[in-house]
mmCIF file of C-alpha atoms and ligand atoms in Angstrom:
data_model
loop_
_atom_site.group_PDB
_atom_site.id
_atom_site.type_symbol
_atom_site.label_atom_id
_atom_site.label_comp_id
_atom_site.label_asym_id
_atom_site.label_seq_id
_atom_site.Cartn_x
_atom_site.Cartn_y
_atom_site.Cartn_z
ATOM 1 C CA UNK A 1 -14.522 27.608 10.583
ATOM 2 C CA UNK A 2 -17.563 25.392 10.775
ATOM 3 C CA UNK A 3 -16.624 21.909 12.723
ATOM 4 C CA UNK A 4 -18.285 18.812 12.556
ATOM 5 C CA UNK A 5 -18.635 16.067 15.224
ATOM 6 C CA UNK A 6 -19.171 12.622 13.838
ATOM 7 C CA UNK A 7 -20.299 9.662 16.227
ATOM 8 C CA UNK A 8 -20.925 8.006 18.563
ATOM 9 C CA UNK A 9 -19.081 5.013 17.459
ATOM 10 C CA UNK A 10 -19.470 1.899 19.754
ATOM 11 C CA UNK A 11 -15.844 1.345 19.446
ATOM 12 C CA UNK A 12 -13.028 3.552 18.011
ATOM 13 C CA UNK A 13 -9.382 2.033 17.626
ATOM 14 C CA UNK A 14 -7.270 5.067 17.182
ATOM 15 C CA UNK A 15 -4.351 2.809 16.436
ATOM 16 C CA UNK A 16 -2.173 5.426 18.525
ATOM 17 C CA UNK A 17 0.489 4.641 21.485
ATOM 18 C CA UNK A 18 1.878 1.602 19.558
ATOM 19 C CA UNK A 19 5.595 1.572 18.432
ATOM 20 C CA UNK A 20 6.234 1.380 14.640
ATOM 21 C CA UNK A 21 8.421 -1.640 15.129
ATOM 22 C CA UNK A 22 7.816 -5.006 16.718
ATOM 23 C CA UNK A 23 5.556 -7.431 18.105
ATOM 24 C CA UNK A 24 2.188 -6.030 19.394
ATOM 25 C CA UNK A 25 -0.738 -7.839 21.589
ATOM 26 C CA UNK A 26 -4.206 -6.895 21.386
ATOM 27 C CA UNK A 27 -4.086 -5.648 25.017
ATOM 28 C CA UNK A 28 -2.107 -2.849 23.811
ATOM 29 C CA UNK A 29 -4.767 -1.445 21.414
ATOM 30 C CA UNK A 30 -6.322 1.614 22.842
ATOM 31 C CA UNK A 31 -10.307 1.349 22.502
ATOM 32 C CA UNK A 32 -12.475 4.388 22.689
ATOM 33 C CA UNK A 33 -15.990 3.166 23.776
ATOM 34 C CA UNK A 34 -18.859 5.181 22.479
ATOM 35 C CA UNK A 35 -16.553 7.485 20.860
ATOM 36 C CA UNK A 36 -16.549 10.606 18.772
ATOM 37 C CA UNK A 37 -14.388 12.648 16.163
ATOM 38 C CA UNK A 38 -14.469 16.486 15.909
ATOM 39 C CA UNK A 39 -13.291 17.426 12.244
ATOM 40 C CA UNK A 40 -12.564 20.552 10.695
ATOM 41 C CA UNK A 41 -12.048 20.752 6.910
ATOM 42 C CA UNK A 42 -9.974 17.509 6.221
ATOM 43 C CA UNK A 43 -8.311 17.356 9.763
ATOM 44 C CA UNK A 44 -9.071 15.631 13.194
ATOM 45 C CA UNK A 45 -9.325 18.388 15.827
ATOM 46 C CA UNK A 46 -10.222 16.181 18.763
ATOM 47 C CA UNK A 47 -11.132 12.371 19.250
ATOM 48 C CA UNK A 48 -12.660 11.302 22.690
ATOM 49 C CA UNK A 49 -15.950 9.954 24.251
ATOM 50 C CA UNK A 50 -18.716 11.327 22.309
ATOM 51 C CA UNK A 51 -20.432 12.817 25.330
ATOM 52 C CA UNK A 52 -17.223 14.474 26.485
ATOM 53 C CA UNK A 53 -16.891 16.177 23.089
ATOM 54 C CA UNK A 54 -20.528 17.063 23.014
ATOM 55 C CA UNK A 55 -20.047 19.093 26.146
ATOM 56 C CA UNK A 56 -16.848 20.894 24.926
ATOM 57 C CA UNK A 57 -18.044 21.855 21.217
ATOM 58 C CA UNK A 58 -19.508 25.382 20.496
ATOM 59 C CA UNK A 59 -22.979 24.183 19.295
ATOM 60 C CA UNK A 60 -23.505 27.137 17.157
ATOM 61 C CA UNK A 61 -20.144 26.432 15.140
ATOM 62 C CA UNK A 62 -20.827 22.853 15.049
ATOM 63 C CA UNK A 63 -22.778 20.370 12.997
ATOM 64 C CA UNK A 64 -23.674 16.986 14.372
ATOM 65 C CA UNK A 65 -23.168 14.026 11.982
ATOM 66 C CA UNK A 66 -25.055 11.379 14.101
ATOM 67 C CA UNK A 67 -24.155 7.755 13.680
ATOM 68 C CA UNK A 68 -27.167 5.583 14.529
ATOM 69 C CA UNK A 69 -26.593 1.747 15.274
ATOM 70 C CA UNK A 70 -23.468 -0.064 16.497
ATOM 71 C CA UNK A 71 -20.305 0.546 14.436
ATOM 72 C CA UNK A 72 -16.546 0.017 15.104
ATOM 73 C CA UNK A 73 -14.418 2.916 13.484
ATOM 74 C CA UNK A 74 -10.844 2.192 12.338
ATOM 75 C CA UNK A 75 -8.382 4.465 10.519
ATOM 76 C CA UNK A 76 -8.715 4.437 6.708
ATOM 77 C CA UNK A 77 -6.541 1.567 5.660
ATOM 78 C CA UNK A 78 -3.391 2.239 3.620
ATOM 79 C CA UNK A 79 -2.267 0.130 0.572
ATOM 80 C CA UNK A 80 1.438 0.753 0.302
ATOM 81 C CA UNK A 81 2.182 -1.356 -2.554
ATOM 82 C CA UNK A 82 0.104 -1.842 -5.721
ATOM 83 C CA UNK A 83 0.184 -1.911 -9.579
ATOM 84 C CA UNK A 84 -3.229 -0.924 -10.156
ATOM 85 C CA UNK A 85 -2.255 1.043 -13.432
ATOM 86 C CA UNK A 86 -2.166 -1.681 -16.066
ATOM 87 C CA UNK A 87 -3.799 -3.082 -19.551
ATOM 88 C CA UNK A 88 -5.113 -6.557 -20.128
ATOM 89 C CA UNK A 89 -5.413 -9.511 -18.034
ATOM 90 C CA UNK A 90 -3.119 -12.413 -17.042
ATOM 91 C CA UNK A 91 -5.785 -15.067 -16.794
ATOM 92 C CA UNK A 92 -3.768 -17.448 -19.039
ATOM 93 C CA UNK A 93 -0.861 -17.125 -16.639
ATOM 94 C CA UNK A 94 -2.775 -17.792 -13.781
ATOM 95 C CA UNK A 95 -4.171 -21.071 -15.580
ATOM 96 C CA UNK A 96 -0.735 -22.002 -16.670
ATOM 97 C CA UNK A 97 0.751 -21.619 -13.115
ATOM 98 C CA UNK A 98 -1.879 -23.929 -11.629
ATOM 99 C CA UNK A 99 -1.385 -26.250 -14.346
ATOM 100 C CA UNK A 100 2.094 -26.518 -13.063
ATOM 101 C CA UNK A 101 4.431 -23.933 -14.729
ATOM 102 C CA UNK A 102 6.329 -21.456 -12.343
ATOM 103 C CA UNK A 103 6.391 -17.723 -12.483
ATOM 104 C CA UNK A 104 9.640 -17.400 -13.771
ATOM 105 C CA UNK A 105 9.118 -20.020 -16.338
ATOM 106 C CA UNK A 106 6.046 -18.318 -17.663
ATOM 107 C CA UNK A 107 8.015 -14.989 -17.685
ATOM 108 C CA UNK A 108 10.952 -16.454 -19.744
ATOM 109 C CA UNK A 109 8.384 -17.952 -22.334
ATOM 110 C CA UNK A 110 6.991 -14.490 -23.171
ATOM 111 C CA UNK A 111 4.219 -14.338 -20.668
ATOM 112 C CA UNK A 112 4.643 -12.513 -17.150
ATOM 113 C CA UNK A 113 5.324 -9.006 -16.606
ATOM 114 C CA UNK A 114 6.184 -8.608 -20.198
ATOM 115 C CA UNK A 115 2.735 -9.515 -21.352
ATOM 116 C CA UNK A 116 1.355 -6.922 -19.406
ATOM 117 C CA UNK A 117 3.987 -4.566 -20.922
ATOM 118 C CA UNK A 118 2.646 -5.084 -24.275
ATOM 119 C CA UNK A 119 -1.033 -4.717 -23.062
ATOM 120 C CA UNK A 120 -0.352 -1.500 -20.961
ATOM 121 C CA UNK A 121 1.684 0.052 -24.157
ATOM 122 C CA UNK A 122 -1.406 -0.664 -26.339
ATOM 123 C CA UNK A 123 -3.632 1.180 -23.775
ATOM 124 C CA UNK A 124 -4.246 5.123 -24.100
ATOM 125 C CA UNK A 125 -3.495 7.280 -21.158
ATOM 126 C CA UNK A 126 -7.063 7.771 -20.853
ATOM 127 C CA UNK A 127 -7.823 4.109 -20.733
ATOM 128 C CA UNK A 128 -5.119 3.563 -18.020
ATOM 129 C CA UNK A 129 -6.879 6.420 -15.766
ATOM 130 C CA UNK A 130 -10.231 5.173 -16.124
ATOM 131 C CA UNK A 131 -8.714 1.575 -15.095
ATOM 132 C CA UNK A 132 -6.885 3.149 -11.993
ATOM 133 C CA UNK A 133 -9.898 5.016 -10.870
ATOM 134 C CA UNK A 134 -12.238 2.252 -11.134
ATOM 135 C CA UNK A 135 -9.826 0.046 -9.185
ATOM 136 C CA UNK A 136 -9.119 2.789 -6.688
ATOM 137 C CA UNK A 137 -12.735 3.290 -6.251
ATOM 138 C CA UNK A 138 -13.430 -0.268 -5.678
ATOM 139 C CA UNK A 139 -10.893 -0.570 -2.752
ATOM 140 C CA UNK A 140 -12.070 2.667 -1.114
ATOM 141 C CA UNK A 141 -15.526 1.173 -0.518
ATOM 142 C CA UNK A 142 -13.686 -1.443 1.137
ATOM 143 C CA UNK A 143 -12.014 1.212 3.595
ATOM 144 C CA UNK A 144 -8.741 1.754 1.820
ATOM 145 C CA UNK A 145 -8.425 5.638 1.667
ATOM 146 C CA UNK A 146 -4.633 5.772 0.506
ATOM 147 C CA UNK A 147 -3.340 3.556 -2.288
ATOM 148 C CA UNK A 148 0.340 3.638 -3.525
ATOM 149 C CA UNK A 149 0.369 2.903 -7.220
ATOM 150 C CA UNK A 150 3.770 1.770 -9.418
ATOM 151 C CA UNK A 151 4.384 2.329 -12.933
ATOM 152 C CA UNK A 152 6.557 -0.631 -14.380
ATOM 153 C CA UNK A 153 4.451 -1.818 -17.316
ATOM 154 C CA UNK A 154 5.654 0.869 -19.686
ATOM 155 C CA UNK A 155 9.659 0.233 -19.444
ATOM 156 C CA UNK A 156 10.475 3.020 -21.894
ATOM 157 C CA UNK A 157 10.966 6.839 -21.149
ATOM 158 C CA UNK A 158 7.732 7.648 -22.949
ATOM 159 C CA UNK A 159 5.581 4.536 -21.686
ATOM 160 C CA UNK A 160 6.528 4.995 -18.072
ATOM 161 C CA UNK A 161 5.671 9.020 -18.299
ATOM 162 C CA UNK A 162 2.411 7.767 -19.781
ATOM 163 C CA UNK A 163 1.844 5.620 -16.746
ATOM 164 C CA UNK A 164 2.757 7.821 -14.309
ATOM 165 C CA UNK A 165 0.873 10.925 -15.886
ATOM 166 C CA UNK A 166 -2.175 8.359 -15.940
ATOM 167 C CA UNK A 167 -1.770 7.762 -12.122
ATOM 168 C CA UNK A 168 -1.383 11.598 -11.492
ATOM 169 C CA UNK A 169 -4.661 12.136 -13.450
ATOM 170 C CA UNK A 170 -6.153 9.015 -12.010
ATOM 171 C CA UNK A 171 -5.781 10.387 -8.821
ATOM 172 C CA UNK A 172 -8.119 13.498 -9.346
ATOM 173 C CA UNK A 173 -10.717 10.531 -10.387
ATOM 174 C CA UNK A 174 -10.138 8.561 -7.238
ATOM 175 C CA UNK A 175 -11.822 9.090 -3.780
ATOM 176 C CA UNK A 176 -8.615 7.626 -2.140
ATOM 177 C CA UNK A 177 -5.287 9.393 -2.456
ATOM 178 C CA UNK A 178 -2.901 7.742 -4.780
ATOM 179 C CA UNK A 179 0.774 7.410 -4.059
ATOM 180 C CA UNK A 180 2.910 7.345 -7.341
ATOM 181 C CA UNK A 181 6.135 5.423 -7.528
ATOM 182 C CA UNK A 182 8.284 4.772 -10.490
ATOM 183 C CA UNK A 183 9.006 1.193 -11.436
ATOM 184 C CA UNK A 184 10.852 1.774 -14.286
ATOM 185 C CA UNK A 185 13.425 -1.025 -12.935
ATOM 186 C CA UNK A 186 10.760 -3.849 -12.823
ATOM 187 C CA UNK A 187 12.362 -5.892 -15.654
ATOM 188 C CA UNK A 188 15.078 -5.445 -18.579
ATOM 189 C CA UNK A 189 12.632 -4.734 -21.503
ATOM 190 C CA UNK A 190 12.868 -7.480 -23.976
ATOM 191 C CA UNK A 191 12.932 -4.955 -26.928
ATOM 192 C CA UNK A 192 15.480 -2.527 -25.471
ATOM 193 C CA UNK A 193 18.579 -2.773 -27.707
ATOM 194 C CA UNK A 194 21.294 -2.414 -25.116
ATOM 195 C CA UNK A 195 22.525 -4.023 -21.712
ATOM 196 C CA UNK A 196 20.438 -3.907 -18.576
ATOM 197 C CA UNK A 197 22.596 -1.328 -17.190
ATOM 198 C CA UNK A 198 22.596 0.743 -20.168
ATOM 199 C CA UNK A 199 18.720 0.682 -19.912
ATOM 200 C CA UNK A 200 19.178 1.754 -16.236
ATOM 201 C CA UNK A 201 21.426 4.483 -17.225
ATOM 202 C CA UNK A 202 18.869 5.744 -19.839
ATOM 203 C CA UNK A 203 15.975 5.622 -17.385
ATOM 204 C CA UNK A 204 18.132 7.520 -14.617
ATOM 205 C CA UNK A 205 19.319 9.936 -17.341
ATOM 206 C CA UNK A 206 16.185 10.819 -19.331
ATOM 207 C CA UNK A 207 13.007 10.180 -16.895
ATOM 208 C CA UNK A 208 14.382 11.022 -13.717
ATOM 209 C CA UNK A 209 14.620 14.784 -14.465
ATOM 210 C CA UNK A 210 10.967 14.738 -15.801
ATOM 211 C CA UNK A 211 9.577 13.164 -12.904
ATOM 212 C CA UNK A 212 11.109 15.932 -10.952
ATOM 213 C CA UNK A 213 9.999 18.602 -13.251
ATOM 214 C CA UNK A 214 6.392 17.218 -13.725
ATOM 215 C CA UNK A 215 6.028 16.336 -10.261
ATOM 216 C CA UNK A 216 5.097 12.883 -11.073
ATOM 217 C CA UNK A 217 6.789 11.105 -8.270
ATOM 218 C CA UNK A 218 9.476 10.974 -5.340
ATOM 219 C CA UNK A 219 9.625 7.319 -5.167
ATOM 220 C CA UNK A 220 11.827 5.070 -6.975
ATOM 221 C CA UNK A 221 11.330 1.273 -6.779
ATOM 222 C CA UNK A 222 13.402 -1.936 -8.212
ATOM 223 C CA UNK A 223 12.730 -5.682 -8.936
ATOM 224 C CA UNK A 224 15.910 -7.174 -7.451
ATOM 225 C CA UNK A 225 15.700 -10.672 -8.431
ATOM 226 C CA UNK A 226 17.093 -13.096 -10.684
ATOM 227 C CA UNK A 227 15.472 -12.540 -14.102
ATOM 228 C CA UNK A 228 15.084 -8.957 -13.089
ATOM 229 C CA UNK A 229 17.710 -7.015 -11.586
ATOM 230 C CA UNK A 230 20.948 -7.928 -9.716
ATOM 231 C CA UNK A 231 22.376 -6.070 -6.567
ATOM 232 C CA UNK A 232 25.248 -5.028 -8.556
ATOM 233 C CA UNK A 233 23.217 -3.504 -11.391
ATOM 234 C CA UNK A 234 20.804 -1.750 -9.225
ATOM 235 C CA UNK A 235 23.365 -0.139 -7.039
ATOM 236 C CA UNK A 236 24.305 2.586 -9.498
ATOM 237 C CA UNK A 237 20.808 3.230 -10.223
ATOM 238 C CA UNK A 238 19.639 3.855 -6.548
ATOM 239 C CA UNK A 239 22.931 6.009 -6.035
ATOM 240 C CA UNK A 240 21.692 8.196 -8.607
ATOM 241 C CA UNK A 241 18.155 8.460 -7.512
ATOM 242 C CA UNK A 242 19.188 8.987 -3.854
ATOM 243 C CA UNK A 243 21.438 12.025 -5.139
ATOM 244 C CA UNK A 244 18.378 13.464 -6.929
ATOM 245 C CA UNK A 245 16.480 13.418 -3.918
ATOM 246 C CA UNK A 246 14.300 10.181 -4.569
ATOM 247 C CA UNK A 247 13.355 7.898 -1.740
ATOM 248 C CA UNK A 248 13.759 4.292 -2.488
ATOM 249 C CA UNK A 249 11.775 1.322 -1.971
ATOM 250 C CA UNK A 250 12.461 -2.158 -3.189
ATOM 251 C CA UNK A 251 10.632 -5.453 -4.280
ATOM 252 C CA UNK A 252 13.073 -7.845 -2.537
ATOM 253 C CA UNK A 253 13.677 -11.207 -1.762
ATOM 254 C CA UNK A 254 10.704 -12.739 -3.514
ATOM 255 C CA UNK A 255 12.072 -15.680 -4.928
ATOM 256 C CA UNK A 256 15.811 -15.222 -3.980
ATOM 257 C CA UNK A 257 17.550 -13.251 -1.428
ATOM 258 C CA UNK A 258 19.777 -10.228 -1.882
ATOM 259 C CA UNK A 259 17.301 -7.473 -2.233
ATOM 260 C CA UNK A 260 16.759 -6.562 1.335
ATOM 261 C CA UNK A 261 20.231 -5.964 2.083
ATOM 262 C CA UNK A 262 20.252 -3.537 -0.959
ATOM 263 C CA UNK A 263 17.116 -1.813 0.571
ATOM 264 C CA UNK A 264 18.824 -1.469 3.886
ATOM 265 C CA UNK A 265 22.215 -0.095 2.375
ATOM 266 C CA UNK A 266 20.252 2.400 0.386
ATOM 267 C CA UNK A 267 18.187 3.634 3.262
ATOM 268 C CA UNK A 268 14.967 2.557 1.462
ATOM 269 C CA UNK A 269 11.943 3.163 3.183
ATOM 270 C CA UNK A 270 10.429 -0.148 2.506
ATOM 271 C CA UNK A 271 11.486 -3.688 1.415
ATOM 272 C CA UNK A 272 8.678 -5.502 0.151
ATOM 273 C CA UNK A 273 7.688 -9.432 -0.666
ATOM 274 C CA UNK A 274 10.497 -11.096 1.728
ATOM 275 C CA UNK A 275 8.839 -14.580 1.111
ATOM 276 C CA UNK A 276 12.362 -15.899 0.573
ATOM 277 C CA UNK A 277 14.158 -14.011 3.361
ATOM 278 C CA UNK A 278 16.122 -16.172 5.853
ATOM 279 C CA UNK A 279 17.085 -15.451 9.271
ATOM 280 C CA UNK A 280 19.907 -13.299 8.152
ATOM 281 C CA UNK A 281 17.626 -10.971 6.187
ATOM 282 C CA UNK A 282 15.326 -10.899 8.750
ATOM 283 C CA UNK A 283 18.227 -9.685 11.240
ATOM 284 C CA UNK A 284 19.224 -7.009 8.739
ATOM 285 C CA UNK A 285 15.749 -5.637 8.546
ATOM 286 C CA UNK A 286 14.948 -5.839 12.362
ATOM 287 C CA UNK A 287 18.118 -3.880 12.808
ATOM 288 C CA UNK A 288 17.100 -0.973 10.283
ATOM 289 C CA UNK A 289 14.329 1.799 10.027
ATOM 290 C CA UNK A 290 13.262 -0.091 6.675
ATOM 291 C CA UNK A 291 9.669 -1.262 6.721
ATOM 292 C CA UNK A 292 9.254 -4.924 6.024
ATOM 293 C CA UNK A 293 6.082 -5.139 3.886
ATOM 294 C CA UNK A 294 4.508 -8.702 3.500
ATOM 295 C CA UNK A 295 2.321 -8.930 0.116
ATOM 296 C CA UNK A 296 -0.017 -11.920 1.143
ATOM 297 C CA UNK A 297 -1.880 -11.289 -2.099
ATOM 298 C CA UNK A 298 1.403 -12.381 -4.109
ATOM 299 C CA UNK A 299 1.529 -15.704 -1.929
ATOM 300 C CA UNK A 300 -2.241 -16.202 -2.600
ATOM 301 C CA UNK A 301 -1.847 -15.677 -6.233
ATOM 302 C CA UNK A 302 1.294 -17.531 -6.835
ATOM 303 C CA UNK A 303 0.552 -20.288 -4.359
ATOM 304 C CA UNK A 304 3.799 -20.038 -2.481
ATOM 305 C CA UNK A 305 4.898 -19.331 0.927
ATOM 306 C CA UNK A 306 3.915 -16.026 3.030
ATOM 307 C CA UNK A 307 6.518 -13.454 4.116
ATOM 308 C CA UNK A 308 7.634 -14.434 7.781
ATOM 309 C CA UNK A 309 5.909 -11.599 9.347
ATOM 310 C CA UNK A 310 5.805 -13.550 12.708
ATOM 311 C CA UNK A 311 9.755 -13.842 12.626
ATOM 312 C CA UNK A 312 10.089 -10.381 11.425
ATOM 313 C CA UNK A 313 7.897 -9.013 14.311
ATOM 314 C CA UNK A 314 9.693 -10.947 16.819
ATOM 315 C CA UNK A 315 12.968 -9.844 15.522
ATOM 316 C CA UNK A 316 11.974 -6.265 16.090
ATOM 317 C CA UNK A 317 11.090 -5.412 12.474
ATOM 318 C CA UNK A 318 8.274 -3.115 11.538
ATOM 319 C CA UNK A 319 5.849 -5.000 9.166
ATOM 320 C CA UNK A 320 3.258 -3.334 6.909
ATOM 321 C CA UNK A 321 0.999 -5.667 4.884
ATOM 322 C CA UNK A 322 0.166 -4.452 1.401
ATOM 323 C CA UNK A 323 -2.151 -5.977 -1.348
ATOM 324 C CA UNK A 324 0.391 -5.859 -4.304
ATOM 325 C CA UNK A 325 -2.654 -5.680 -6.251
ATOM 326 C CA UNK A 326 -1.304 -6.445 -10.142
ATOM 327 C CA UNK A 327 -2.676 -8.677 -13.293
ATOM 328 C CA UNK A 328 -0.011 -11.221 -12.517
ATOM 329 C CA UNK A 329 0.638 -12.406 -9.236
ATOM 330 C CA UNK A 330 -1.801 -10.841 -7.217
ATOM 331 C CA UNK A 331 -5.185 -10.477 -9.037
ATOM 332 C CA UNK A 332 -7.539 -10.426 -6.033
ATOM 333 C CA UNK A 333 -6.563 -6.967 -4.506
ATOM 334 C CA UNK A 334 -8.644 -7.194 -1.451
ATOM 335 C CA UNK A 335 -6.362 -5.582 1.175
ATOM 336 C CA UNK A 336 -8.437 -6.853 4.401
ATOM 337 C CA UNK A 337 -9.041 -10.287 3.174
ATOM 338 C CA UNK A 338 -5.517 -10.918 2.228
ATOM 339 C CA UNK A 339 -4.237 -9.179 5.831
ATOM 340 C CA UNK A 340 -6.839 -11.612 7.672
ATOM 341 C CA UNK A 341 -5.457 -14.658 5.997
ATOM 342 C CA UNK A 342 -1.848 -13.891 6.590
ATOM 343 C CA UNK A 343 -2.803 -13.460 10.188
ATOM 344 C CA UNK A 344 -3.974 -16.711 10.446
ATOM 345 C CA UNK A 345 -1.065 -18.525 8.636
ATOM 346 C CA UNK A 346 1.604 -16.204 10.318
ATOM 347 C CA UNK A 347 -0.020 -16.150 13.810
ATOM 348 C CA UNK A 348 -0.451 -12.278 13.958
ATOM 349 C CA UNK A 349 -2.585 -10.551 16.575
ATOM 350 C CA UNK A 350 -5.470 -8.389 15.500
ATOM 351 C CA UNK A 351 -3.187 -5.430 16.559
ATOM 352 C CA UNK A 352 -0.365 -6.629 14.404
ATOM 353 C CA UNK A 353 -2.496 -7.076 11.267
ATOM 354 C CA UNK A 354 -4.245 -3.680 11.900
ATOM 355 C CA UNK A 355 -1.163 -1.973 12.423
ATOM 356 C CA UNK A 356 0.401 -3.346 9.096
ATOM 357 C CA UNK A 357 -2.672 -1.715 7.192
ATOM 358 C CA UNK A 358 -2.803 1.562 9.077
ATOM 359 C CA UNK A 359 0.142 3.347 10.659
ATOM 360 C CA UNK A 360 2.864 0.754 9.770
ATOM 361 C CA UNK A 361 1.667 1.181 6.167
ATOM 362 C CA UNK A 362 1.849 4.915 6.405
ATOM 363 C CA UNK A 363 5.358 4.682 7.577
ATOM 364 C CA UNK A 364 6.306 2.656 4.644
ATOM 365 C CA UNK A 365 5.015 5.572 2.511
ATOM 366 C CA UNK A 366 6.694 8.228 4.669
ATOM 367 C CA UNK A 367 3.287 9.644 5.353
ATOM 368 C CA UNK A 368 3.188 11.416 8.641
ATOM 369 C CA UNK A 369 -0.391 12.640 8.504
ATOM 370 C CA UNK A 370 -2.445 9.443 8.505
ATOM 371 C CA UNK A 371 -2.821 6.000 9.637
ATOM 372 C CA UNK A 372 -3.713 6.848 13.145
ATOM 373 C CA UNK A 373 -6.736 8.734 14.539
ATOM 374 C CA UNK A 374 -5.477 11.894 16.492
ATOM 375 C CA UNK A 375 -5.507 15.431 16.655
ATOM 376 C CA UNK A 376 -3.867 16.799 13.320
ATOM 377 C CA UNK A 377 -4.227 14.062 11.413
ATOM 378 C CA UNK A 378 -6.320 13.412 8.188
ATOM 379 C CA UNK A 379 -9.967 12.597 9.047
ATOM 380 C CA UNK A 380 -9.849 9.400 6.953
ATOM 381 C CA UNK A 381 -11.485 6.477 8.571
ATOM 382 C CA UNK A 382 -14.166 4.121 8.244
ATOM 383 C CA UNK A 383 -17.317 2.372 10.241
ATOM 384 C CA UNK A 384 -17.735 -1.560 10.434
ATOM 385 C CA UNK A 385 -21.227 -2.396 11.277
ATOM 386 C CA UNK A 386 -20.232 -4.532 14.392
ATOM 387 C CA UNK A 387 -19.835 -3.975 18.151
ATOM 388 C CA UNK A 388 -16.757 -5.715 18.562
ATOM 389 C CA UNK A 389 -13.444 -4.780 16.563
ATOM 390 C CA UNK A 390 -12.140 -8.590 16.518
ATOM 391 C CA UNK A 391 -15.136 -9.486 14.184
ATOM 392 C CA UNK A 392 -13.554 -7.623 11.372
ATOM 393 C CA UNK A 393 -10.503 -9.898 10.991
ATOM 394 C CA UNK A 394 -12.511 -12.738 12.230
ATOM 395 C CA UNK A 395 -14.760 -12.373 9.085
ATOM 396 C CA UNK A 396 -11.802 -12.586 6.794
ATOM 397 C CA UNK A 397 -12.758 -9.591 4.795
ATOM 398 C CA UNK A 398 -16.311 -10.378 4.327
ATOM 399 C CA UNK A 399 -17.414 -7.810 6.841
ATOM 400 C CA UNK A 400 -17.341 -4.542 4.871
ATOM 401 C CA UNK A 401 -17.386 -0.796 6.169
ATOM 402 C CA UNK A 402 -20.821 0.552 5.557
ATOM 403 C CA UNK A 403 -19.172 3.957 5.736
ATOM 404 C CA UNK A 404 -15.748 5.825 4.766
ATOM 405 C CA UNK A 405 -14.707 9.140 5.503
ATOM 406 C CA UNK A 406 -11.964 10.669 3.350
ATOM 407 C CA UNK A 407 -10.777 14.076 4.450
ATOM 408 C CA UNK A 408 -13.627 14.441 6.793
ATOM 409 C CA UNK A 409 -16.095 14.081 4.000
ATOM 410 C CA UNK A 410 -18.561 11.081 4.305
ATOM 411 C CA UNK A 411 -18.823 8.424 1.327
HETATM 412 O O1 LIG B 501 5.477 -7.271 -7.047
HETATM 413 N N1 LIG B 501 7.648 -9.019 -8.253
HETATM 414 C C1 LIG B 501 7.557 -8.332 -9.470
HETATM 415 N N2 LIG B 501 6.340 -7.603 -9.522
HETATM 416 C C2 LIG B 501 5.064 -7.769 -9.381
HETATM 417 C C3 LIG B 501 4.505 -8.546 -10.247
HETATM 418 C C4 LIG B 501 4.092 -8.086 -11.632
HETATM 419 C C5 LIG B 501 3.505 -8.909 -12.428
HETATM 420 O O2 LIG B 501 3.665 -10.083 -12.434
HETATM 421 O O3 LIG B 501 2.871 -8.306 -13.249
HETATM 422 C C6 LIG B 501 4.927 -8.119 -7.610
HETATM 423 O O4 LIG B 501 4.523 -9.338 -7.507
HETATM 424 FE FE1 LIG B 502 4.699 -5.624 -6.429
#
């Protein structure tokens, strides 16, 4: 099989040799100066100094993809939490918030998530697919090669199915890999004639088996919050999901605490948001294998506190960083910009921020084949036009990659 040697890159940061949990110093980052990556099909065969790889390869069986100029190469970014399947806009909510109304007040008065549910239900599956592909391909240009996408604006069996089928088809139209998640437990639908627990019962009885049958997702998420679902209501729902073999992830501790404990009790892969987490929740998360995911885009979009990422890391937790791109709380969607800003407010090292959007984000999605550049991993990486990796976060998202490779293919 034909191989391709890609390089030389001024610096390659393979993001290997760092633990999934805990604080990291920049001195721990491995840097390969004048490095190259040998690729076969979609996989990395070897990564090393370019001149050493040049000597090892069988030149008859290898093509050279020469990189001319100074570039820093990083693993493709992984955005482990988004809601990029939606209809409409929530510009009115944003203006109302900035005029003084709170997210929960707007939601109670008919705006908020329910507004997007109404607009998403009006959209056809094809329109949703187009929106997903457009947003995903935009993020791809910025170096994001894997994107988690949630449902959660359908809130009935048929409308959630429409969203998850749109995400599946949207994946085929996107350069990035899309990882679907069912968030039917986003809020108690206003038009549902029954209690919140009856709604959850209906979803787990009638939707979960179809998710399995159509292979739409193996991930179940819930928004645990006042005004959404309480820990008590969610427990039987998560129990059933776990028994059926789904993995769990949680919108936890966004405005009030409680969600992160449920996440740890149910062995969730990740607990996301955590803006309201206190010392108690930080300790619970740090003593678990649950990935604590900061969503700075939601803090910026809502104008509220950032996730206590510094305290989480110092306590020993695994911190991923995701964009939460959604029409309500996080309309910007720019993962690198948001991660860089979180870094300044939370005093995170370059190594911690870059870990949070690469291999720690892969762990938040239980993906073991990406997030680092090493033999056997997917050839997903990007090249930033600079000689020094520190420029990337320093320029706070304004320095964009000029080249992105997905599955070894150059875009
Ligand atoms: O992660 N917090 C709940 N869900 C989304 C917001 C969804 C919306 O406002 O439309 C979030 O921030
Ligand atoms: Fe979210």
